[in-house]
Coordinates of C-alpha atoms in Angstrom, one line a residue:
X383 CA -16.5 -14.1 -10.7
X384 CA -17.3 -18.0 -11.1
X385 CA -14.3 -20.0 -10.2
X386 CA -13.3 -23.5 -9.4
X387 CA -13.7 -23.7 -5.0
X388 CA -11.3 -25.1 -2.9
X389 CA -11.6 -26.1 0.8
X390 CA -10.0 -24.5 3.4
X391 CA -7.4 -27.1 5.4
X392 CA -4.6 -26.4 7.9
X393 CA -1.4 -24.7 6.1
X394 CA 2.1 -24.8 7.1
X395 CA 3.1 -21.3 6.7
X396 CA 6.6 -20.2 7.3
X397 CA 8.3 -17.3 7.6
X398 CA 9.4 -15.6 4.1
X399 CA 12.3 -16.5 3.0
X400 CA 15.2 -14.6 4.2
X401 CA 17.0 -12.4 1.3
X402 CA 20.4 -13.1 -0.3
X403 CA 22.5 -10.9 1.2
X404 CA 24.1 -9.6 -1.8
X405 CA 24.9 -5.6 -3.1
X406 CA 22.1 -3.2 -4.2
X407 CA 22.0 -2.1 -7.0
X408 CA 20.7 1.5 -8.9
X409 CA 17.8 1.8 -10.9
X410 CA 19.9 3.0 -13.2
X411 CA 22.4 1.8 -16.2
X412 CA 23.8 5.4 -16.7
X413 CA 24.9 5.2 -12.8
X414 CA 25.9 1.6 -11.9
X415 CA 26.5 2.0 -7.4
X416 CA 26.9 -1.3 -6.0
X417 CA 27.2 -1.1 -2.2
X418 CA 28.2 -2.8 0.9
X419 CA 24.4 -2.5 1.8
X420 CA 22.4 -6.0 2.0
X421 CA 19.2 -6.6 0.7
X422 CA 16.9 -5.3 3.3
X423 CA 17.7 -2.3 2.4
X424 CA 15.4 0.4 0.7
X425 CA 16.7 0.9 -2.5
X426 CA 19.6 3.0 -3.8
X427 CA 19.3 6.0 -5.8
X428 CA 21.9 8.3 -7.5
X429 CA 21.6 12.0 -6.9
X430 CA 24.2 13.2 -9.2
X431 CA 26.7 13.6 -6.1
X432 CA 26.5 9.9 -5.1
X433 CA 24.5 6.9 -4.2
X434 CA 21.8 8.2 -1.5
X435 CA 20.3 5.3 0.5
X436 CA 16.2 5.6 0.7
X437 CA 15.8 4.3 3.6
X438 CA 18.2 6.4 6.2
X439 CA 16.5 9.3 8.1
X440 CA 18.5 12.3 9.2
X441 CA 19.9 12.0 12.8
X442 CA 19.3 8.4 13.3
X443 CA 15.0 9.5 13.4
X444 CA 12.4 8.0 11.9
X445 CA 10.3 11.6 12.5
X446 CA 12.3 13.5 10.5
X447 CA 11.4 14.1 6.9
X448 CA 13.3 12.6 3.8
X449 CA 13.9 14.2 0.5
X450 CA 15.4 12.0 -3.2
X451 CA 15.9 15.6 -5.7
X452 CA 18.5 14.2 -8.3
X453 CA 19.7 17.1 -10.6
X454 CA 18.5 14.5 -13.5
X455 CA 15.9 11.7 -13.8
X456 CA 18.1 8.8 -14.7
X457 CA 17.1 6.1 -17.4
X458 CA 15.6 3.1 -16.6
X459 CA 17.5 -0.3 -15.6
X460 CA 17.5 -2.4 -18.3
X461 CA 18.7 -5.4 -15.9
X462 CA 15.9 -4.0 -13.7
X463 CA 13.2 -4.7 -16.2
X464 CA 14.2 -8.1 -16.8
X465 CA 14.0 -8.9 -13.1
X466 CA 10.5 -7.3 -13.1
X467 CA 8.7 -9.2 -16.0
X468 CA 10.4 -12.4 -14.2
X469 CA 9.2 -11.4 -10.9
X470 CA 5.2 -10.2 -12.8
X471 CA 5.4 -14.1 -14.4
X472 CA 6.3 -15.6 -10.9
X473 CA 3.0 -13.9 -9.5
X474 CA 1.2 -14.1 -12.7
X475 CA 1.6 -18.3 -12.7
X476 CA 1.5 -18.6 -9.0
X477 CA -2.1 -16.8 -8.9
X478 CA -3.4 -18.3 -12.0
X479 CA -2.2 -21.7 -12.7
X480 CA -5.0 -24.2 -13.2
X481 CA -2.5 -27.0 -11.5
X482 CA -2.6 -25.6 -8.3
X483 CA -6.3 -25.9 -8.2
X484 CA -6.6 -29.5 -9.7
X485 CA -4.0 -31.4 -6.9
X486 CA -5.7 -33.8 -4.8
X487 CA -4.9 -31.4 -1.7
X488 CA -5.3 -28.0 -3.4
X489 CA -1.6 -26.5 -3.3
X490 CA -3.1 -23.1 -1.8
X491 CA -1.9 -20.7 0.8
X492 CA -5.5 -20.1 2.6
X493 CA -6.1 -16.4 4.5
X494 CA -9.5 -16.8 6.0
X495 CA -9.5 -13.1 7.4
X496 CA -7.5 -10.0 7.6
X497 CA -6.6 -7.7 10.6
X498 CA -9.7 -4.8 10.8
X499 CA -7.4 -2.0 9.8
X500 CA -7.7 0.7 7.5
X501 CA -8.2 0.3 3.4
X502 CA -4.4 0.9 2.8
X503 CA -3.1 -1.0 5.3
X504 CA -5.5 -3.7 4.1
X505 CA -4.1 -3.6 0.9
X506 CA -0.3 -4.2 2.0
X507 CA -1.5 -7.0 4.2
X508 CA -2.2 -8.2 0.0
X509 CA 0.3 -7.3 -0.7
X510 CA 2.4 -9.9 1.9
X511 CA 0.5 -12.5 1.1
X512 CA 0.7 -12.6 -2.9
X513 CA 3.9 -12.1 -2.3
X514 CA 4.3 -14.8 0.7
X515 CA 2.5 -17.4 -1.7
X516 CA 4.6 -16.8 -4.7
X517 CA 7.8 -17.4 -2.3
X518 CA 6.5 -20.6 -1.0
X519 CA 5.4 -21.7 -4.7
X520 CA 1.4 -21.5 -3.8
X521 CA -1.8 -19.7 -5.0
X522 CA -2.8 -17.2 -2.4
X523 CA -6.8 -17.6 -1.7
X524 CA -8.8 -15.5 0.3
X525 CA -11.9 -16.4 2.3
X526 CA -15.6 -14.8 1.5
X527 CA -15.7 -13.1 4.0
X528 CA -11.7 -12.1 4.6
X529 CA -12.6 -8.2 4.2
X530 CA -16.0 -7.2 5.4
X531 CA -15.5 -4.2 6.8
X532 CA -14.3 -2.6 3.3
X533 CA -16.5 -4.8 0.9
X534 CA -20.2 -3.7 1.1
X535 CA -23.1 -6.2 -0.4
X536 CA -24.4 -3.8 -2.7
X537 CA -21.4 -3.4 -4.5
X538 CA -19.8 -6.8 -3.6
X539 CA -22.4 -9.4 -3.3
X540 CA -21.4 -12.3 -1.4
X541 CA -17.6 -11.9 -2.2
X542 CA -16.7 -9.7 1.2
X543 CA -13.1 -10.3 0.4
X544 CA -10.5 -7.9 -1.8
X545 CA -11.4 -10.3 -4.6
X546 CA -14.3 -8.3 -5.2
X547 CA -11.8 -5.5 -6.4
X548 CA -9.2 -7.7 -8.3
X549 CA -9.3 -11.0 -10.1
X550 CA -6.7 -12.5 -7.9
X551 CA -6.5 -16.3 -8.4
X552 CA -8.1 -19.0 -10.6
X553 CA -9.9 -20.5 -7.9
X554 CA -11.4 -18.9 -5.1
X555 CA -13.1 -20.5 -1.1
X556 CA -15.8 -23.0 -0.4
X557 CA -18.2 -22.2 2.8
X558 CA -14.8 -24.3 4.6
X559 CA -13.5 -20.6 4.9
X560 CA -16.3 -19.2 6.8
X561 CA -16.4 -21.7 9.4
X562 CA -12.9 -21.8 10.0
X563 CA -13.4 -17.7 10.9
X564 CA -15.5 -19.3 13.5
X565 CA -12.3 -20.3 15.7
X566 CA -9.1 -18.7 17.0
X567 CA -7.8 -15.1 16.5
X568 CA -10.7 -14.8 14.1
X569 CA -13.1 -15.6 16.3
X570 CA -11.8 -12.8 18.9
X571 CA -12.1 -9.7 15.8
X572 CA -15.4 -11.1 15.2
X573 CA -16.8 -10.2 18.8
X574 CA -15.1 -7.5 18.9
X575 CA -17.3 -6.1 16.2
X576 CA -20.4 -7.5 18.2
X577 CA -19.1 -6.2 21.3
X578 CA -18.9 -2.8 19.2
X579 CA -22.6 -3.1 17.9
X580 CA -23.8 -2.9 21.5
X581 CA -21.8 0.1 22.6
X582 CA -18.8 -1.0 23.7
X583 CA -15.3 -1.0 23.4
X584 CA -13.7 -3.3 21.4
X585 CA -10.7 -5.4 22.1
X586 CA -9.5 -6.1 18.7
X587 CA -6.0 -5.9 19.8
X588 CA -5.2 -9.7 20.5
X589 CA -6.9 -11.2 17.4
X590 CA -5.6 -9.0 15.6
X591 CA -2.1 -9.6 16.7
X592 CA -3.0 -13.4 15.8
X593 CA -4.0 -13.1 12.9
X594 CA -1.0 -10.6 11.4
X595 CA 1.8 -13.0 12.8
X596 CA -0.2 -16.2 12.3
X597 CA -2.6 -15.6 9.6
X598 CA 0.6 -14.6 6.8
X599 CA 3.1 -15.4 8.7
X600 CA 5.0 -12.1 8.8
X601 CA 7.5 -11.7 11.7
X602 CA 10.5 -9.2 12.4
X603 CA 12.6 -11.2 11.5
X604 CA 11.1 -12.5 7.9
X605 CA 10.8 -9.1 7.0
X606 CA 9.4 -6.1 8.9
X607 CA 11.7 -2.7 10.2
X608 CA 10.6 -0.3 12.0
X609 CA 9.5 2.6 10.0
X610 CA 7.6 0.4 7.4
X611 CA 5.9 -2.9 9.0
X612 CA 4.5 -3.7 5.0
X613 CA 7.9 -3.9 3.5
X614 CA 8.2 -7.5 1.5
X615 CA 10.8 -9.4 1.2
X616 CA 11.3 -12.5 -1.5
X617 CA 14.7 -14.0 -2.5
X618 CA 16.3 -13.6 -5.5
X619 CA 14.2 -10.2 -5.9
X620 CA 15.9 -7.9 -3.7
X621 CA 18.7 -6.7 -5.4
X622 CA 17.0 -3.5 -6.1
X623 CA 15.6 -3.2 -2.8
X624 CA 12.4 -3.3 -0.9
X625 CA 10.7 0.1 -2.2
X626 CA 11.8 -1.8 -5.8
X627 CA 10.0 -4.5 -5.0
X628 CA 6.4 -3.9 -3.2
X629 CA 6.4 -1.8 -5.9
X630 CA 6.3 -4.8 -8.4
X631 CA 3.9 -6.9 -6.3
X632 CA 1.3 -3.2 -5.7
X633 CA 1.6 -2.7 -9.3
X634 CA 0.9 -6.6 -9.9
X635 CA -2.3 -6.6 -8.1
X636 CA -3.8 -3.5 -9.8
X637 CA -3.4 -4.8 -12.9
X638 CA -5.8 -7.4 -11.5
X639 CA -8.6 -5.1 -11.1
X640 CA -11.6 -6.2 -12.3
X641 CA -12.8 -4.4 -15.6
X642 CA -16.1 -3.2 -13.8
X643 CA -13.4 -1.4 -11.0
X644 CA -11.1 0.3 -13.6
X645 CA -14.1 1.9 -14.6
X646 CA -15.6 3.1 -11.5
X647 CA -11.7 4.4 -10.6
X648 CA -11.7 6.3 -14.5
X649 CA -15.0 7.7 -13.5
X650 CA -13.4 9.1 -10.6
X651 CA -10.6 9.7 -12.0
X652 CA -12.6 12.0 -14.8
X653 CA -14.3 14.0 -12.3
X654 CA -11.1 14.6 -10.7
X655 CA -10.2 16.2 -14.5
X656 CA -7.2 13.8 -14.1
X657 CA -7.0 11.8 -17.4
X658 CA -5.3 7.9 -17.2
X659 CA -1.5 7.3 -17.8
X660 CA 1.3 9.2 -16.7
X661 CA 0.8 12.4 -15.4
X662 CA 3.5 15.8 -15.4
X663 CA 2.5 16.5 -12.1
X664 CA 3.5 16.7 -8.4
X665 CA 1.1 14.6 -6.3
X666 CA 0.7 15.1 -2.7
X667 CA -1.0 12.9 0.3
X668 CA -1.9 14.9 2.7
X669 CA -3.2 12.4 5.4
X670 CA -4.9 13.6 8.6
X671 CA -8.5 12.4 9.1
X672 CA -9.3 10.6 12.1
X673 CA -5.5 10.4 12.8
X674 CA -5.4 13.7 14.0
X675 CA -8.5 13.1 15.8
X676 CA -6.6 10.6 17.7
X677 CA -3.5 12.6 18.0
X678 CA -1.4 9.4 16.9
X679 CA 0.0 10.8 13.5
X680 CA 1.7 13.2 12.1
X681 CA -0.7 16.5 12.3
X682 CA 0.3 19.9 11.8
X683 CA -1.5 22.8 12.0
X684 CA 0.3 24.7 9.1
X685 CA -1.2 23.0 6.2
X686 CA 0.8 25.4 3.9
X687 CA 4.1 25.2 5.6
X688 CA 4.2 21.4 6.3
X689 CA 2.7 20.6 2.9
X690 CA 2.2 23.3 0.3
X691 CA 6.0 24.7 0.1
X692 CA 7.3 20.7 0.1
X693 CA 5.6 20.9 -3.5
X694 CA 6.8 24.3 -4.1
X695 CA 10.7 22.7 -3.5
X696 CA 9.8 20.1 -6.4
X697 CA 8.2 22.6 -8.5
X698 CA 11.7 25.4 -8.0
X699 CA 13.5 22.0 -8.6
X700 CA 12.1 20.3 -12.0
X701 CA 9.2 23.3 -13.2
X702 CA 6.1 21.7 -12.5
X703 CA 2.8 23.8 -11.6
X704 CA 0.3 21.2 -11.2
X705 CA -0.6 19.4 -8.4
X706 CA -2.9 16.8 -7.1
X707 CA -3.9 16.1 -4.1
X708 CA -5.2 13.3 -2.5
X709 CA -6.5 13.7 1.0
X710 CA -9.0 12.8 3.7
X711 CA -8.4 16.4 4.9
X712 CA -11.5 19.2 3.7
X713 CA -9.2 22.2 4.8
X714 CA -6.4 20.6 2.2
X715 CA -9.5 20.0 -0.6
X716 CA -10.5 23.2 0.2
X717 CA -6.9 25.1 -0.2
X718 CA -6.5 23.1 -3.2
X719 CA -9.6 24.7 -4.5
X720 CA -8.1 28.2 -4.0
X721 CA -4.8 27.9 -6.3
X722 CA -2.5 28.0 -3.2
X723 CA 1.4 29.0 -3.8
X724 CA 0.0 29.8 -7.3
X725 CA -0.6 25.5 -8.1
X726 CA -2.9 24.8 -10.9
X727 CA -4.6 22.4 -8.2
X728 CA -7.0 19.4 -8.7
X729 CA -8.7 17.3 -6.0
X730 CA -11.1 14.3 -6.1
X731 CA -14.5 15.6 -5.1
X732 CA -15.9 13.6 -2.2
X733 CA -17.4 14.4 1.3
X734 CA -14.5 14.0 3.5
X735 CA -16.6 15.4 6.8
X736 CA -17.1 12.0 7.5
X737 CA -13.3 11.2 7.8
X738 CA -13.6 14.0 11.1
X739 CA -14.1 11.8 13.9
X740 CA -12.2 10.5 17.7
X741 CA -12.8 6.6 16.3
X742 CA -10.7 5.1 14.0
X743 CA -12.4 4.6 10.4
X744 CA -12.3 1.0 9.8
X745 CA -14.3 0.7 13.2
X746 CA -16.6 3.1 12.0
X747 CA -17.0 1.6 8.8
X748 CA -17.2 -2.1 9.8
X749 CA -19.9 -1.2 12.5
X750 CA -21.7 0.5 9.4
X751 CA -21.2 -2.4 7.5
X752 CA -22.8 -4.9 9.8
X753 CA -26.2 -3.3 10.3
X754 CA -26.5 -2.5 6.4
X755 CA -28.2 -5.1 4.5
X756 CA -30.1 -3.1 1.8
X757 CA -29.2 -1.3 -1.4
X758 CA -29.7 2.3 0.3
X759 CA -26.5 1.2 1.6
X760 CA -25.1 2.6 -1.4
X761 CA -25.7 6.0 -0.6
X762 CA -24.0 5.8 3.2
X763 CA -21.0 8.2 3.3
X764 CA -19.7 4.9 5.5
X765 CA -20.3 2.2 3.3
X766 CA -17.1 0.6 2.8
X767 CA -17.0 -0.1 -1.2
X768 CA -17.7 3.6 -1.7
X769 CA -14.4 4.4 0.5
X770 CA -12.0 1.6 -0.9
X771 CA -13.1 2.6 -5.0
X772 CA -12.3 6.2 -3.5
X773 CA -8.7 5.1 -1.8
X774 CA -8.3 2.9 -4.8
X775 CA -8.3 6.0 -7.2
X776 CA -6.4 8.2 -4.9
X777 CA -3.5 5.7 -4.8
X778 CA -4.0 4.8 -8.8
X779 CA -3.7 8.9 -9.5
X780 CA -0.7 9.3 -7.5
X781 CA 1.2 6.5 -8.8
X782 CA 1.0 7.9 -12.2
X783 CA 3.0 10.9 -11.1
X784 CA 6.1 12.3 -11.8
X785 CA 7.0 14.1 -8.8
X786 CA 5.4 13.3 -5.0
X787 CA 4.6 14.5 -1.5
X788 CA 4.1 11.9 0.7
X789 CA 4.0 10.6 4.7
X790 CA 6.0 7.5 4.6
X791 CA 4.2 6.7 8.1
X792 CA 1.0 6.5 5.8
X793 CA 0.0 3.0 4.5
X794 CA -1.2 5.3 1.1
X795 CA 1.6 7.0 0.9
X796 CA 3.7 3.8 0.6
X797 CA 1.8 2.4 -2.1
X798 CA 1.7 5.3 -4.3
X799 CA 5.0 6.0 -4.0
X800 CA 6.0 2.4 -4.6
X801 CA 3.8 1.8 -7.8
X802 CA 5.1 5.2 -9.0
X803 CA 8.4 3.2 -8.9
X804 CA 6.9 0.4 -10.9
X805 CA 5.5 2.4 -12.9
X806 CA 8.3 4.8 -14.1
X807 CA 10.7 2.0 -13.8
X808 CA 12.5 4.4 -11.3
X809 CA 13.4 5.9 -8.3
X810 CA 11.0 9.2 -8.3
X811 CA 11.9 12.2 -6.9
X812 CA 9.9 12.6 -3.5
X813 CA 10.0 14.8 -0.6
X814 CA 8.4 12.8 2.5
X815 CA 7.0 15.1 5.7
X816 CA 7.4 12.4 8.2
X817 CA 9.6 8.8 8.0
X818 CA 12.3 7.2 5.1
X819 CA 10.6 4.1 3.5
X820 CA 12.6 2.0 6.0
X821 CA 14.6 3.1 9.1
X822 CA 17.2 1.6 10.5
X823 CA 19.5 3.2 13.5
X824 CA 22.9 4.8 13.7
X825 CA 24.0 8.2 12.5
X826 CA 25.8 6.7 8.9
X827 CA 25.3 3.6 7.1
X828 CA 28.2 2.7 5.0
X829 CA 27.1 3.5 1.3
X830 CA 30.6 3.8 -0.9
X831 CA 32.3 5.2 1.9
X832 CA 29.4 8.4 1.8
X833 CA 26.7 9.6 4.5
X834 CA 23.8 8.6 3.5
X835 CA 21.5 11.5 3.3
X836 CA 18.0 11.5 4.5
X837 CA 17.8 15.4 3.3

């Protein structure tokens, strides 16, 4: 992973760019539906009775579930392609262009750390900032130690940041990144995690805060609704939406993973019995974990009602028997196991015990992580590569599916189910238990004149 270093130094970082405000359009040539919706919008989809808006929850709620069943899978936009290979070279030459690295003051947007907060969400924080740099016409670099918590030294080495996963820039931070941790918002995660060592609560809340609306920049108004507070936003790409687009940027930064990463995720992937490419099956999240521990998410009891017969609506819908499922959950794994609702069922083998706890995992993790310095490490149901090569192949595995069951609420969810997009070149069909991608209030949102239906 040798690179060319650059210094960290102080970066004017503005708020993304607003969008144009111009019509959505379809992913679809067959079924062209420009509307009077603007460009923070989800993304439009036709269902074979009209255009059906994918971020609008029935009764004005972000709770209630949201389901996309078209009577047909439409063809890919050509028009939408285009825009995507533009968009891919945008990243591709912002990220990798040996110019940027070579200026007198290095033309970089520096992130010295990222909030503590689980893998997924980790990886849309990323997301906004490969994003964010492209917009402002910078390479994105992240500091050595920008991701400690989920990067563990026997996998990692010295590179505690997500570049240990994906080869995300030409060149990469001097030791200027690690001191600058040393001040500010940074400062206040850092003894948090100290405080934590000694058996006490940590306040991670107000570095945290810092360091999401300082850090990247990212503020309500540049780009965040409520419903989804990872949705990106960069002009001149939104005409197919925001689920259209993190899409393209998710998808981008996967296909940065390093080769030595694809292989641990095909590995996984193999024991799974899931083979690579796209797969003619339903995949479900089914998210619980220390969230239901916590009672702050979405956790019912009826694993068969509130998941189970979602994927038995796709299957009546499109004929599909197989499922995957990816889940923190053992009592899911363990239904799985037993062919429920008739499902030729697969599951990643793991131990998911460990997910059973009343503290949050990254806390768990990054507390594990700071008092392992040997390669036993390895072995620690904790250790924090082990976790993030395990999320990375969930969300890699879902993506490459035809049908989905997702939680829109969940940061994994949102990524699979936006690289699916990518992927298929799109809109999928999906049933979500809980959230649209993005709400936004008021009973009816003018789409062609038709409710827009959050089923």
């Amino acid at each position: 992973m040798a690179c060319p270093r650059v210094s960290y130094y102080p970066a004017l970082v503005a708020s993304p760019p607003r969008a144009d405000q111009s019509p959505l359009e379809t992913l679809s040539d067959d079924h062209p539906c420009t509307t009077p919706a603007d460009a923070s919008s989800a993304g439009l989809a036709f269902d074979g009775k009209g255009c059906v808006d994918l971020g609008a929850g029935e009764d004005s709620s972000p709770w209630h579930p949201m389901a996309f069943l078209p009577s047909r899978e439409s063809q890919p936009s050509v028009r939408a392609e285009a825009r995507a290979s533009e968009l891919r070279s945008l990243l591709r030459d912002a990220q990798f262009s040996s110019r940027l690295c070579s200026l007198p003051t290095p033309h970089i947007l520096p992130v010295s750390v990222f909030p503590l907060i689980g893998f997924g969400q980790t990886l849309e924080f990323l997301n906004l900032a490969v994003s964010q740099a492209a917009s402002m016409g910078r390479m994105l670099v992240l500091g050595r130690y920008s991701s400690f918590a989920w990067t563990s030294a026997w996998y990692c080495g010295d590179e505690r940041s997500l570049r240990c996963y994906f080869n995300l820039s030409l060149c990469c931070a001097d030791s200027t990144f690690d001191s600058h941790i040393e001040r500010g918002a940074e400062r206040i995660k850092l003894k948090g995690l100290q405080r934590m060592e000694n058996g006490k609560q940590p306040d991670l809340r107000g570095g945290d805060r810092a360091v999401r609306k300082g850090a990247l920049g990212i503020t309500r108004k540049g780009g965040a609704l409520p419903g989804n507070h990872r949705a990106i936003r960069m002009a001149s790409f939104d005409m197919y939406g925001s689920l259209w687009l993190t899409g393209q940027v998710s998808q981008f930064v996967f296909s940065t993973m390093w080769p030595a990463v694809r292989r641990e995720v095909s590995r996984r992937r193999n024991a799974s019995s899931i083979p690579s490419g796209e797969l003619d099956m339903i995949g479900m999240h089914v998210r619980r974990g220390d969230s239901c521990a916590l009672r702050s998410r979405y956790c019912p009891t009826n694993r068969t009602e509130a998941y189970f017969l979602k994927a038995a609506t796709l299957r009546a819908a499109y004929g599909v028997n197989k499922l995957l499922v990816a889940t923190d959950d053992p009592v899911a794994a363990e239904m799985c196991g037993n062919r429920p609702l008739g499902f030729h069922c697969f599951a990643m083998p793991m131990n998911r015990e460990r997910f059973q706890a009343f503290t949050s995992i990254e806390l768990r993790v990054a507390k594990e992580e700071r008092q392992c310095n040997n390669k036993n490490c390895r072995r620690n149901p904790l250790s924090g590569s082990r976790l993030a090569l395990n999320t990375l192949t969930d969300i890699d595995m879902l993506a490459d599916c035809r049908f989905l069951v997702v939680n829109l609420r969940a940061s994994i969810s949102r990524l699979a189910l936006s690289m699916a997009v990518a992927r298929r070149r799109r809109h999928v069909p999906f049933i979500s238990v809980q959230w649209p991608w993005e709400y936004r209030p008021g009973p009816k949102h003018g789409l062609s004149g038709q409710y827009a239906r959050g089923k």
